[in-house]
Amino acid sequence: MLAGFSVITDNLDYLLWGRISAGQPGGVLLTLLMAFGAAALALPAGIALAGLAWRYPGVIRQTLFAWAELIRGIPLIFVIFWMWYLLPLMTGGDLPGALTVTLALAWFTAAAVMHSVLAGLRALPVGQYEAAQSQGFGTLQTLWHLLLPQVLRNTLPSLSGIFISLLKDTSLAFIVNVPELTTVAGQVNNRVQIYPAAIFIFTGLVYYLLCCTVEQLAKRITRPAL
């Protein structure tokens, strides 16, 4: 069994960083870059969409709901495929695979963020908005300074769950051969053709540790001060 894990130590740099020395990040590093990049796009986009749906409850909210349900009802793997083939047609040139997958993950995740934040906004007492309006605050000021700080704190457990799923979903980049952790683990396995259990146990353990880290950070942030 210990001999099986020698394949991990022999390929550890490649599994962690890819070919970073050649300017081609991969492995765990690329997984984190895609996850953080998608989260940085999805969080503000989802918050902005939730704000629109909360402020305009008519046609705009229904349209946003229809868009979100369409995105959430489609397997993410199809969203990645659509982005992979459609973005070059729309931009007139090829985009890096990691960027394409990051955009697909952000688009998919923004719909979940929108639903979570909107639920948080609708759960707040209506009197808070009315009191702010009576004090001369505009709608955007009320949303930004009064409501969103409460909503983001209240929905942090839900948002952390969304971003844990996002982190795991980066593994789907293997279908377009982006060299994130799952892809490079498969490459190592195909090259050595021995000890696949050790390779994929290591891969699963890395994902588990990354997800636990996100969960613990969320708990630390939401822990009440003593």
mmCIF file with all atom_site columns, N, CA, C and O in Angstrom, residues 29-82:
data_model
loop_
_atom_site.group_PDB
_atom_site.id
_atom_site.type_symbol
_atom_site.label_atom_id
_atom_site.label_alt_id
_atom_site.label_comp_id
_atom_site.label_asym_id
_atom_site.label_entity_id
_atom_site.label_seq_id
_atom_site.pdbx_PDB_ins_code
_atom_site.Cartn_x
_atom_site.Cartn_y
_atom_site.Cartn_z
_atom_site.occupancy
_atom_site.B_iso_or_equiv
_atom_site.pdbx_formal_charge
_atom_site.auth_seq_id
_atom_site.auth_comp_id
_atom_site.auth_asym_id
_atom_site.auth_atom_id
_atom_site.pdbx_PDB_model_num
ATOM 1   N N  . LEU A 1 29 ? -3.636  24.261 -8.007  1.00 0.00 ? 29 LEU A N  1
ATOM 2   C CA . LEU A 1 29 ? -3.538  25.708 -8.233  1.00 0.00 ? 29 LEU A CA 1
ATOM 3   C C  . LEU A 1 29 ? -4.586  26.186 -9.226  1.00 0.00 ? 29 LEU A C  1
ATOM 4   O O  . LEU A 1 29 ? -5.289  27.174 -8.972  1.00 0.00 ? 29 LEU A O  1
ATOM 5   N N  . LEU A 1 30 ? -4.732  25.497 -10.343 1.00 0.00 ? 30 LEU A N  1
ATOM 6   C CA . LEU A 1 30 ? -5.717  25.912 -11.346 1.00 0.00 ? 30 LEU A CA 1
ATOM 7   C C  . LEU A 1 30 ? -7.138  25.702 -10.838 1.00 0.00 ? 30 LEU A C  1
ATOM 8   O O  . LEU A 1 30 ? -8.027  26.514 -11.125 1.00 0.00 ? 30 LEU A O  1
ATOM 9   N N  . THR A 1 31 ? -7.349  24.650 -10.076 1.00 0.00 ? 31 THR A N  1
ATOM 10  C CA . THR A 1 31 ? -8.667  24.436 -9.462  1.00 0.00 ? 31 THR A CA 1
ATOM 11  C C  . THR A 1 31 ? -9.057  25.631 -8.599  1.00 0.00 ? 31 THR A C  1
ATOM 12  O O  . THR A 1 31 ? -10.180 26.148 -8.680  1.00 0.00 ? 31 THR A O  1
ATOM 13  N N  . LEU A 1 32 ? -8.114  26.104 -7.769  1.00 0.00 ? 32 LEU A N  1
ATOM 14  C CA . LEU A 1 32 ? -8.399  27.248 -6.905  1.00 0.00 ? 32 LEU A CA 1
ATOM 15  C C  . LEU A 1 32 ? -8.569  28.529 -7.702  1.00 0.00 ? 32 LEU A C  1
ATOM 16  O O  . LEU A 1 32 ? -9.450  29.347 -7.392  1.00 0.00 ? 32 LEU A O  1
ATOM 17  N N  . LEU A 1 33 ? -7.759  28.718 -8.724  1.00 0.00 ? 33 LEU A N  1
ATOM 18  C CA . LEU A 1 33 ? -7.884  29.918 -9.553  1.00 0.00 ? 33 LEU A CA 1
ATOM 19  C C  . LEU A 1 33 ? -9.254  29.974 -10.222 1.00 0.00 ? 33 LEU A C  1
ATOM 20  O O  . LEU A 1 33 ? -9.897  31.027 -10.253 1.00 0.00 ? 33 LEU A O  1
ATOM 21  N N  . MET A 1 34 ? -9.719  28.851 -10.770 1.00 0.00 ? 34 MET A N  1
ATOM 22  C CA . MET A 1 34 ? -11.036 28.828 -11.416 1.00 0.00 ? 34 MET A CA 1
ATOM 23  C C  . MET A 1 34 ? -12.153 29.030 -10.400 1.00 0.00 ? 34 MET A C  1
ATOM 24  O O  . MET A 1 34 ? -13.116 29.756 -10.668 1.00 0.00 ? 34 MET A O  1
ATOM 25  N N  . ALA A 1 35 ? -12.022 28.400 -9.229  1.00 0.00 ? 35 ALA A N  1
ATOM 26  C CA . ALA A 1 35 ? -13.063 28.526 -8.206  1.00 0.00 ? 35 ALA A CA 1
ATOM 27  C C  . ALA A 1 35 ? -13.163 29.957 -7.703  1.00 0.00 ? 35 ALA A C  1
ATOM 28  O O  . ALA A 1 35 ? -14.266 30.530 -7.609  1.00 0.00 ? 35 ALA A O  1
ATOM 29  N N  . PHE A 1 36 ? -12.020 30.571 -7.378  1.00 0.00 ? 36 PHE A N  1
ATOM 30  C CA . PHE A 1 36 ? -12.040 31.946 -6.880  1.00 0.00 ? 36 PHE A CA 1
ATOM 31  C C  . PHE A 1 36 ? -12.478 32.917 -7.974  1.00 0.00 ? 36 PHE A C  1
ATOM 32  O O  . PHE A 1 36 ? -13.195 33.888 -7.705  1.00 0.00 ? 36 PHE A O  1
ATOM 33  N N  . GLY A 1 37 ? -12.045 32.675 -9.197  1.00 0.00 ? 37 GLY A N  1
ATOM 34  C CA . GLY A 1 37 ? -12.457 33.539 -10.303 1.00 0.00 ? 37 GLY A CA 1
ATOM 35  C C  . GLY A 1 37 ? -13.950 33.483 -10.537 1.00 0.00 ? 37 GLY A C  1
ATOM 36  O O  . GLY A 1 37 ? -14.612 34.519 -10.707 1.00 0.00 ? 37 GLY A O  1
ATOM 37  N N  . ALA A 1 38 ? -14.504 32.259 -10.548 1.00 0.00 ? 38 ALA A N  1
ATOM 38  C CA . ALA A 1 38 ? -15.949 32.112 -10.750 1.00 0.00 ? 38 ALA A CA 1
ATOM 39  C C  . ALA A 1 38 ? -16.723 32.722 -9.588  1.00 0.00 ? 38 ALA A C  1
ATOM 40  O O  . ALA A 1 38 ? -17.759 33.369 -9.790  1.00 0.00 ? 38 ALA A O  1
ATOM 41  N N  . ALA A 1 39 ? -16.232 32.528 -8.354  1.00 0.00 ? 39 ALA A N  1
ATOM 42  C CA . ALA A 1 39 ? -16.908 33.105 -7.192  1.00 0.00 ? 39 ALA A CA 1
ATOM 43  C C  . ALA A 1 39 ? -16.876 34.631 -7.243  1.00 0.00 ? 39 ALA A C  1
ATOM 44  O O  . ALA A 1 39 ? -17.874 35.296 -6.915  1.00 0.00 ? 39 ALA A O  1
ATOM 45  N N  . ALA A 1 40 ? -15.747 35.200 -7.675  1.00 0.00 ? 40 ALA A N  1
ATOM 46  C CA . ALA A 1 40 ? -15.625 36.658 -7.750  1.00 0.00 ? 40 ALA A CA 1
ATOM 47  C C  . ALA A 1 40 ? -16.572 37.252 -8.781  1.00 0.00 ? 40 ALA A C  1
ATOM 48  O O  . ALA A 1 40 ? -16.994 38.404 -8.654  1.00 0.00 ? 40 ALA A O  1
ATOM 49  N N  . LEU A 1 41 ? -16.924 36.486 -9.795  1.00 0.00 ? 41 LEU A N  1
ATOM 50  C CA . LEU A 1 41 ? -17.896 36.944 -10.787 1.00 0.00 ? 41 LEU A CA 1
ATOM 51  C C  . LEU A 1 41 ? -19.329 36.651 -10.350 1.00 0.00 ? 41 LEU A C  1
ATOM 52  O O  . LEU A 1 41 ? -20.227 37.478 -10.524 1.00 0.00 ? 41 LEU A O  1
ATOM 53  N N  . ALA A 1 42 ? -19.551 35.469 -9.786  1.00 0.00 ? 42 ALA A N  1
ATOM 54  C CA . ALA A 1 42 ? -20.915 35.031 -9.471  1.00 0.00 ? 42 ALA A CA 1
ATOM 55  C C  . ALA A 1 42 ? -21.518 35.776 -8.290  1.00 0.00 ? 42 ALA A C  1
ATOM 56  O O  . ALA A 1 42 ? -22.718 36.065 -8.280  1.00 0.00 ? 42 ALA A O  1
ATOM 57  N N  . LEU A 1 43 ? -20.697 36.103 -7.283  1.00 0.00 ? 43 LEU A N  1
ATOM 58  C CA . LEU A 1 43 ? -21.255 36.747 -6.087  1.00 0.00 ? 43 LEU A CA 1
ATOM 59  C C  . LEU A 1 43 ? -21.828 38.132 -6.385  1.00 0.00 ? 43 LEU A C  1
ATOM 60  O O  . LEU A 1 43 ? -23.006 38.389 -6.091  1.00 0.00 ? 43 LEU A O  1
ATOM 61  N N  . PRO A 1 44 ? -21.055 39.050 -6.972  1.00 0.00 ? 44 PRO A N  1
ATOM 62  C CA . PRO A 1 44 ? -21.657 40.362 -7.269  1.00 0.00 ? 44 PRO A CA 1
ATOM 63  C C  . PRO A 1 44 ? -22.768 40.278 -8.303  1.00 0.00 ? 44 PRO A C  1
ATOM 64  O O  . PRO A 1 44 ? -23.755 41.015 -8.214  1.00 0.00 ? 44 PRO A O  1
ATOM 65  N N  . ALA A 1 45 ? -22.624 39.371 -9.284  1.00 0.00 ? 45 ALA A N  1
ATOM 66  C CA . ALA A 1 45 ? -23.683 39.226 -10.290 1.00 0.00 ? 45 ALA A CA 1
ATOM 67  C C  . ALA A 1 45 ? -24.968 38.725 -9.643  1.00 0.00 ? 45 ALA A C  1
ATOM 68  O O  . ALA A 1 45 ? -26.064 39.245 -9.915  1.00 0.00 ? 45 ALA A O  1
ATOM 69  N N  . GLY A 1 46 ? -24.856 37.719 -8.786  1.00 0.00 ? 46 GLY A N  1
ATOM 70  C CA . GLY A 1 46 ? -26.044 37.190 -8.115  1.00 0.00 ? 46 GLY A CA 1
ATOM 71  C C  . GLY A 1 46 ? -26.690 38.203 -7.193  1.00 0.00 ? 46 GLY A C  1
ATOM 72  O O  . GLY A 1 46 ? -27.923 38.304 -7.116  1.00 0.00 ? 46 GLY A O  1
ATOM 73  N N  . ILE A 1 47 ? -25.859 38.985 -6.470  1.00 0.00 ? 47 ILE A N  1
ATOM 74  C CA . ILE A 1 47 ? -26.402 40.029 -5.586  1.00 0.00 ? 47 ILE A CA 1
ATOM 75  C C  . ILE A 1 47 ? -27.127 41.093 -6.405  1.00 0.00 ? 47 ILE A C  1
ATOM 76  O O  . ILE A 1 47 ? -28.216 41.544 -6.036  1.00 0.00 ? 47 ILE A O  1
ATOM 77  N N  . ALA A 1 48 ? -26.524 41.508 -7.521  1.00 0.00 ? 48 ALA A N  1
ATOM 78  C CA . ALA A 1 48 ? -27.159 42.525 -8.361  1.00 0.00 ? 48 ALA A CA 1
ATOM 79  C C  . ALA A 1 48 ? -28.483 42.023 -8.928  1.00 0.00 ? 48 ALA A C  1
ATOM 80  O O  . ALA A 1 48 ? -29.485 42.757 -8.944  1.00 0.00 ? 48 ALA A O  1
ATOM 81  N N  . LEU A 1 49 ? -28.523 40.779 -9.375  1.00 0.00 ? 49 LEU A N  1
ATOM 82  C CA . LEU A 1 49 ? -29.764 40.214 -9.914  1.00 0.00 ? 49 LEU A CA 1
ATOM 83  C C  . LEU A 1 49 ? -30.824 40.087 -8.819  1.00 0.00 ? 49 LEU A C  1
ATOM 84  O O  . LEU A 1 49 ? -32.011 40.334 -9.066  1.00 0.00 ? 49 LEU A O  1
ATOM 85  N N  . ALA A 1 50 ? -30.391 39.700 -7.616  1.00 0.00 ? 50 ALA A N  1
ATOM 86  C CA . ALA A 1 50 ? -31.342 39.613 -6.497  1.00 0.00 ? 50 ALA A CA 1
ATOM 87  C C  . ALA A 1 50 ? -31.907 40.986 -6.162  1.00 0.00 ? 50 ALA A C  1
ATOM 88  O O  . ALA A 1 50 ? -33.104 41.129 -5.872  1.00 0.00 ? 50 ALA A O  1
ATOM 89  N N  . GLY A 1 51 ? -31.045 42.015 -6.204  1.00 0.00 ? 51 GLY A N  1
ATOM 90  C CA . GLY A 1 51 ? -31.521 43.374 -5.954  1.00 0.00 ? 51 GLY A CA 1
ATOM 91  C C  . GLY A 1 51 ? -32.556 43.813 -6.980  1.00 0.00 ? 51 GLY A C  1
ATOM 92  O O  . GLY A 1 51 ? -33.564 44.441 -6.635  1.00 0.00 ? 51 GLY A O  1
ATOM 93  N N  . LEU A 1 52 ? -32.322 43.477 -8.242  1.00 0.00 ? 52 LEU A N  1
ATOM 94  C CA . LEU A 1 52 ? -33.295 43.813 -9.290  1.00 0.00 ? 52 LEU A CA 1
ATOM 95  C C  . LEU A 1 52 ? -34.612 43.077 -9.071  1.00 0.00 ? 52 LEU A C  1
ATOM 96  O O  . LEU A 1 52 ? -35.695 43.658 -9.189  1.00 0.00 ? 52 LEU A O  1
ATOM 97  N N  . ALA A 1 53 ? -34.518 41.789 -8.758  1.00 0.00 ? 53 ALA A N  1
ATOM 98  C CA . ALA A 1 53 ? -35.738 41.005 -8.543  1.00 0.00 ? 53 ALA A CA 1
ATOM 99  C C  . ALA A 1 53 ? -36.510 41.488 -7.319  1.00 0.00 ? 53 ALA A C  1
ATOM 100 O O  . ALA A 1 53 ? -37.744 41.470 -7.300  1.00 0.00 ? 53 ALA A O  1
ATOM 101 N N  . TRP A 1 54 ? -35.775 41.936 -6.290  1.00 0.00 ? 54 TRP A N  1
ATOM 102 C CA . TRP A 1 54 ? -36.442 42.461 -5.084  1.00 0.00 ? 54 TRP A CA 1
ATOM 103 C C  . TRP A 1 54 ? -37.085 43.815 -5.347  1.00 0.00 ? 54 TRP A C  1
ATOM 104 O O  . TRP A 1 54 ? -38.200 44.082 -4.897  1.00 0.00 ? 54 TRP A O  1
ATOM 105 N N  . ARG A 1 55 ? -36.412 44.667 -6.125  1.00 0.00 ? 55 ARG A N  1
ATOM 106 C CA . ARG A 1 55 ? -36.901 46.032 -6.362  1.00 0.00 ? 55 ARG A CA 1
ATOM 107 C C  . ARG A 1 55 ? -38.041 46.058 -7.368  1.00 0.00 ? 55 ARG A C  1
ATOM 108 O O  . ARG A 1 55 ? -38.957 46.892 -7.247  1.00 0.00 ? 55 ARG A O  1
ATOM 109 N N  . TYR A 1 56 ? -38.009 45.177 -8.341  1.00 0.00 ? 56 TYR A N  1
ATOM 110 C CA . TYR A 1 56 ? -39.013 45.188 -9.416  1.00 0.00 ? 56 TYR A CA 1
ATOM 111 C C  . TYR A 1 56 ? -39.728 43.842 -9.448  1.00 0.00 ? 56 TYR A C  1
ATOM 112 O O  . TYR A 1 56 ? -39.297 42.899 -10.122 1.00 0.00 ? 56 TYR A O  1
ATOM 113 N N  . PRO A 1 57 ? -40.824 43.725 -8.692  1.00 0.00 ? 57 PRO A N  1
ATOM 114 C CA . PRO A 1 57 ? -41.483 42.421 -8.528  1.00 0.00 ? 57 PRO A CA 1
ATOM 115 C C  . PRO A 1 57 ? -42.338 41.961 -9.710  1.00 0.00 ? 57 PRO A C  1
ATOM 116 O O  . PRO A 1 57 ? -42.914 40.883 -9.646  1.00 0.00 ? 57 PRO A O  1
ATOM 117 N N  . GLY A 1 58 ? -42.422 42.733 -10.751 1.00 0.00 ? 58 GLY A N  1
ATOM 118 C CA . GLY A 1 58 ? -43.279 42.363 -11.874 1.00 0.00 ? 58 GLY A CA 1
ATOM 119 C C  . GLY A 1 58 ? -42.574 41.535 -12.933 1.00 0.00 ? 58 GLY A C  1
ATOM 120 O O  . GLY A 1 58 ? -42.053 40.450 -12.672 1.00 0.00 ? 58 GLY A O  1
ATOM 121 N N  . VAL A 1 59 ? -42.553 42.072 -14.127 1.00 0.00 ? 59 VAL A N  1
ATOM 122 C CA . VAL A 1 59 ? -42.002 41.349 -15.269 1.00 0.00 ? 59 VAL A CA 1
ATOM 123 C C  . VAL A 1 59 ? -40.520 41.056 -15.082 1.00 0.00 ? 59 VAL A C  1
ATOM 124 O O  . VAL A 1 59 ? -40.037 39.969 -15.438 1.00 0.00 ? 59 VAL A O  1
ATOM 125 N N  . ILE A 1 60 ? -39.786 42.008 -14.521 1.00 0.00 ? 60 ILE A N  1
ATOM 126 C CA . ILE A 1 60 ? -38.343 41.812 -14.349 1.00 0.00 ? 60 ILE A CA 1
ATOM 127 C C  . ILE A 1 60 ? -38.068 40.626 -13.433 1.00 0.00 ? 60 ILE A C  1
ATOM 128 O O  . ILE A 1 60 ? -37.228 39.774 -13.736 1.00 0.00 ? 60 ILE A O  1
ATOM 129 N N  . ARG A 1 61 ? -38.787 40.543 -12.310 1.00 0.00 ? 61 ARG A N  1
ATOM 130 C CA . ARG A 1 61 ? -38.574 39.408 -11.401 1.00 0.00 ? 61 ARG A CA 1
ATOM 131 C C  . ARG A 1 61 ? -38.931 38.092 -12.087 1.00 0.00 ? 61 ARG A C  1
ATOM 132 O O  . ARG A 1 61 ? -38.198 37.101 -11.969 1.00 0.00 ? 61 ARG A O  1
ATOM 133 N N  . GLN A 1 62 ? -40.047 38.083 -12.801 1.00 0.00 ? 62 GLN A N  1
ATOM 134 C CA . GLN A 1 62 ? -40.452 36.848 -13.473 1.00 0.00 ? 62 GLN A CA 1
ATOM 135 C C  . GLN A 1 62 ? -39.445 36.428 -14.536 1.00 0.00 ? 62 GLN A C  1
ATOM 136 O O  . GLN A 1 62 ? -39.145 35.243 -14.694 1.00 0.00 ? 62 GLN A O  1
ATOM 137 N N  . THR A 1 63 ? -38.897 37.412 -15.241 1.00 0.00 ? 63 THR A N  1
ATOM 138 C CA . THR A 1 63 ? -37.887 37.104 -16.257 1.00 0.00 ? 63 THR A CA 1
ATOM 139 C C  . THR A 1 63 ? -36.628 36.534 -15.614 1.00 0.00 ? 63 THR A C  1
ATOM 140 O O  . THR A 1 63 ? -36.055 35.548 -16.101 1.00 0.00 ? 63 THR A O  1
ATOM 141 N N  . LEU A 1 64 ? -36.194 37.137 -14.516 1.00 0.00 ? 64 LEU A N  1
ATOM 142 C CA . LEU A 1 64 ? -35.011 36.642 -13.823 1.00 0.00 ? 64 LEU A CA 1
ATOM 143 C C  . LEU A 1 64 ? -35.243 35.250 -13.240 1.00 0.00 ? 64 LEU A C  1
ATOM 144 O O  . LEU A 1 64 ? -34.349 34.392 -13.284 1.00 0.00 ? 64 LEU A O  1
ATOM 145 N N  . PHE A 1 65 ? -36.439 35.012 -12.720 1.00 0.00 ? 65 PHE A N  1
ATOM 146 C CA . PHE A 1 65 ? -36.763 33.688 -12.208 1.00 0.00 ? 65 PHE A CA 1
ATOM 147 C C  . PHE A 1 65 ? -36.722 32.653 -13.332 1.00 0.00 ? 65 PHE A C  1
ATOM 148 O O  . PHE A 1 65 ? -36.211 31.544 -13.156 1.00 0.00 ? 65 PHE A O  1
ATOM 149 N N  . ALA A 1 66 ? -37.279 33.022 -14.488 1.00 0.00 ? 66 ALA A N  1
ATOM 150 C CA . ALA A 1 66 ? -37.292 32.092 -15.627 1.00 0.00 ? 66 ALA A CA 1
ATOM 151 C C  . ALA A 1 66 ? -35.860 31.774 -16.065 1.00 0.00 ? 66 ALA A C  1
ATOM 152 O O  . ALA A 1 66 ? -35.528 30.616 -16.361 1.00 0.00 ? 66 ALA A O  1
ATOM 153 N N  . TRP A 1 67 ? -34.996 32.808 -16.103 1.00 0.00 ? 67 TRP A N  1
ATOM 154 C CA . TRP A 1 67 ? -33.594 32.591 -16.476 1.00 0.00 ? 67 TRP A CA 1
ATOM 155 C C  . TRP A 1 67 ? -32.904 31.678 -15.465 1.00 0.00 ? 67 TRP A C  1
ATOM 156 O O  . TRP A 1 67 ? -32.204 30.726 -15.846 1.00 0.00 ? 67 TRP A O  1
ATOM 157 N N  . ALA A 1 68 ? -33.119 31.959 -14.169 1.00 0.00 ? 68 ALA A N  1
ATOM 158 C CA . ALA A 1 68 ? -32.461 31.166 -13.134 1.00 0.00 ? 68 ALA A CA 1
ATOM 159 C C  . ALA A 1 68 ? -32.931 29.718 -13.157 1.00 0.00 ? 68 ALA A C  1
ATOM 160 O O  . ALA A 1 68 ? -32.124 28.789 -13.009 1.00 0.00 ? 68 ALA A O  1
ATOM 161 N N  . GLU A 1 69 ? -34.220 29.509 -13.346 1.00 0.00 ? 69 GLU A N  1
ATOM 162 C CA . GLU A 1 69 ? -34.734 28.145 -13.387 1.00 0.00 ? 69 GLU A CA 1
ATOM 163 C C  . GLU A 1 69 ? -34.219 27.399 -14.615 1.00 0.00 ? 69 GLU A C  1
ATOM 164 O O  . GLU A 1 69 ? -33.951 26.194 -14.551 1.00 0.00 ? 69 GLU A O  1
ATOM 165 N N  . LEU A 1 70 ? -34.072 28.109 -15.723 1.00 0.00 ? 70 LEU A N  1
ATOM 166 C CA . LEU A 1 70 ? -33.521 27.480 -16.924 1.00 0.00 ? 70 LEU A CA 1
ATOM 167 C C  . LEU A 1 70 ? -32.086 27.033 -16.672 1.00 0.00 ? 70 LEU A C  1
ATOM 168 O O  . LEU A 1 70 ? -31.712 25.895 -16.982 1.00 0.00 ? 70 LEU A O  1
ATOM 169 N N  . ILE A 1 71 ? -31.271 27.921 -16.091 1.00 0.00 ? 71 ILE A N  1
ATOM 170 C CA . ILE A 1 71 ? -29.870 27.592 -15.836 1.00 0.00 ? 71 ILE A CA 1
ATOM 171 C C  . ILE A 1 71 ? -29.758 26.462 -14.816 1.00 0.00 ? 71 ILE A C  1
ATOM 172 O O  . ILE A 1 71 ? -28.993 25.506 -14.998 1.00 0.00 ? 71 ILE A O  1
ATOM 173 N N  . ARG A 1 72 ? -30.523 26.541 -13.741 1.00 0.00 ? 72 ARG A N  1
ATOM 174 C CA . ARG A 1 72 ? -30.424 25.527 -12.687 1.00 0.00 ? 72 ARG A CA 1
ATOM 175 C C  . ARG A 1 72 ? -31.014 24.191 -13.116 1.00 0.00 ? 72 ARG A C  1
ATOM 176 O O  . ARG A 1 72 ? -30.690 23.153 -12.536 1.00 0.00 ? 72 ARG A O  1
ATOM 177 N N  . GLY A 1 73 ? -31.889 24.208 -14.118 1.00 0.00 ? 73 GLY A N  1
ATOM 178 C CA . GLY A 1 73 ? -32.497 22.970 -14.597 1.00 0.00 ? 73 GLY A CA 1
ATOM 179 C C  . GLY A 1 73 ? -31.674 22.236 -15.638 1.00 0.00 ? 73 GLY A C  1
ATOM 180 O O  . GLY A 1 73 ? -32.040 21.138 -16.069 1.00 0.00 ? 73 GLY A O  1
ATOM 181 N N  . ILE A 1 74 ? -30.555 22.835 -16.051 1.00 0.00 ? 74 ILE A N  1
ATOM 182 C CA . ILE A 1 74 ? -29.683 22.235 -17.057 1.00 0.00 ? 74 ILE A CA 1
ATOM 183 C C  . ILE A 1 74 ? -28.429 21.722 -16.371 1.00 0.00 ? 74 ILE A C  1
ATOM 184 O O  . ILE A 1 74 ? -27.841 22.441 -15.560 1.00 0.00 ? 74 ILE A O  1
ATOM 185 N N  . PRO A 1 75 ? -27.989 20.506 -16.656 1.00 0.00 ? 75 PRO A N  1
ATOM 186 C CA . PRO A 1 75 ? -26.736 20.030 -16.055 1.00 0.00 ? 75 PRO A CA 1
ATOM 187 C C  . PRO A 1 75 ? -25.575 20.968 -16.377 1.00 0.00 ? 75 PRO A C  1
ATOM 188 O O  . PRO A 1 75 ? -25.456 21.460 -17.501 1.00 0.00 ? 75 PRO A O  1
ATOM 189 N N  . LEU A 1 76 ? -24.735 21.197 -15.404 1.00 0.00 ? 76 LEU A N  1
ATOM 190 C CA . LEU A 1 76 ? -23.605 22.108 -15.584 1.00 0.00 ? 76 LEU A CA 1
ATOM 191 C C  . LEU A 1 76 ? -22.705 21.671 -16.732 1.00 0.00 ? 76 LEU A C  1
ATOM 192 O O  . LEU A 1 76 ? -22.119 22.512 -17.425 1.00 0.00 ? 76 LEU A O  1
ATOM 193 N N  . ILE A 1 77 ? -22.605 20.376 -16.943 1.00 0.00 ? 77 ILE A N  1
ATOM 194 C CA . ILE A 1 77 ? -21.741 19.890 -18.008 1.00 0.00 ? 77 ILE A CA 1
ATOM 195 C C  . ILE A 1 77 ? -22.185 20.414 -19.374 1.00 0.00 ? 77 ILE A C  1
ATOM 196 O O  . ILE A 1 77 ? -21.364 20.717 -20.246 1.00 0.00 ? 77 ILE A O  1
ATOM 197 N N  . PHE A 1 78 ? -23.507 20.594 -19.555 1.00 0.00 ? 78 PHE A N  1
ATOM 198 C CA . PHE A 1 78 ? -24.013 21.155 -20.811 1.00 0.00 ? 78 PHE A CA 1
ATOM 199 C C  . PHE A 1 78 ? -23.710 22.642 -20.908 1.00 0.00 ? 78 PHE A C  1
ATOM 200 O O  . PHE A 1 78 ? -23.433 23.161 -21.997 1.00 0.00 ? 78 PHE A O  1
ATOM 201 N N  . VAL A 1 79 ? -23.763 23.350 -19.784 1.00 0.00 ? 79 VAL A N  1
ATOM 202 C CA . VAL A 1 79 ? -23.417 24.769 -19.783 1.00 0.00 ? 79 VAL A CA 1
ATOM 203 C C  . VAL A 1 79 ? -21.964 24.954 -20.205 1.00 0.00 ? 79 VAL A C  1
ATOM 204 O O  . VAL A 1 79 ? -21.621 25.849 -20.983 1.00 0.00 ? 79 VAL A O  1
ATOM 205 N N  . ILE A 1 80 ? -21.085 24.078 -19.692 1.00 0.00 ? 80 ILE A N  1
ATOM 206 C CA . ILE A 1 80 ? -19.668 24.146 -20.069 1.00 0.00 ? 80 ILE A CA 1
ATOM 207 C C  . ILE A 1 80 ? -19.510 23.883 -21.561 1.00 0.00 ? 80 ILE A C  1
ATOM 208 O O  . ILE A 1 80 ? -18.763 24.587 -22.256 1.00 0.00 ? 80 ILE A O  1
ATOM 209 N N  . PHE A 1 81 ? -20.206 22.876 -22.066 1.00 0.00 ? 81 PHE A N  1
ATOM 210 C CA . PHE A 1 81 ? -20.128 22.586 -23.501 1.00 0.00 ? 81 PHE A CA 1
ATOM 211 C C  . PHE A 1 81 ? -20.624 23.766 -24.327 1.00 0.00 ? 81 PHE A C  1
ATOM 212 O O  . PHE A 1 81 ? -20.016 24.125 -25.348 1.00 0.00 ? 81 PHE A O  1
ATOM 213 N N  . TRP A 1 82 ? -21.733 24.388 -23.914 1.00 0.00 ? 82 TRP A N  1
ATOM 214 C CA . TRP A 1 82 ? -22.259 25.539 -24.662 1.00 0.00 ? 82 TRP A CA 1
ATOM 215 C C  . TRP A 1 82 ? -21.246 26.670 -24.691 1.00 0.00 ? 82 TRP A C  1
ATOM 216 O O  . TRP A 1 82 ? -20.998 27.263 -25.739 1.00 0.00 ? 82 TRP A O  1
#
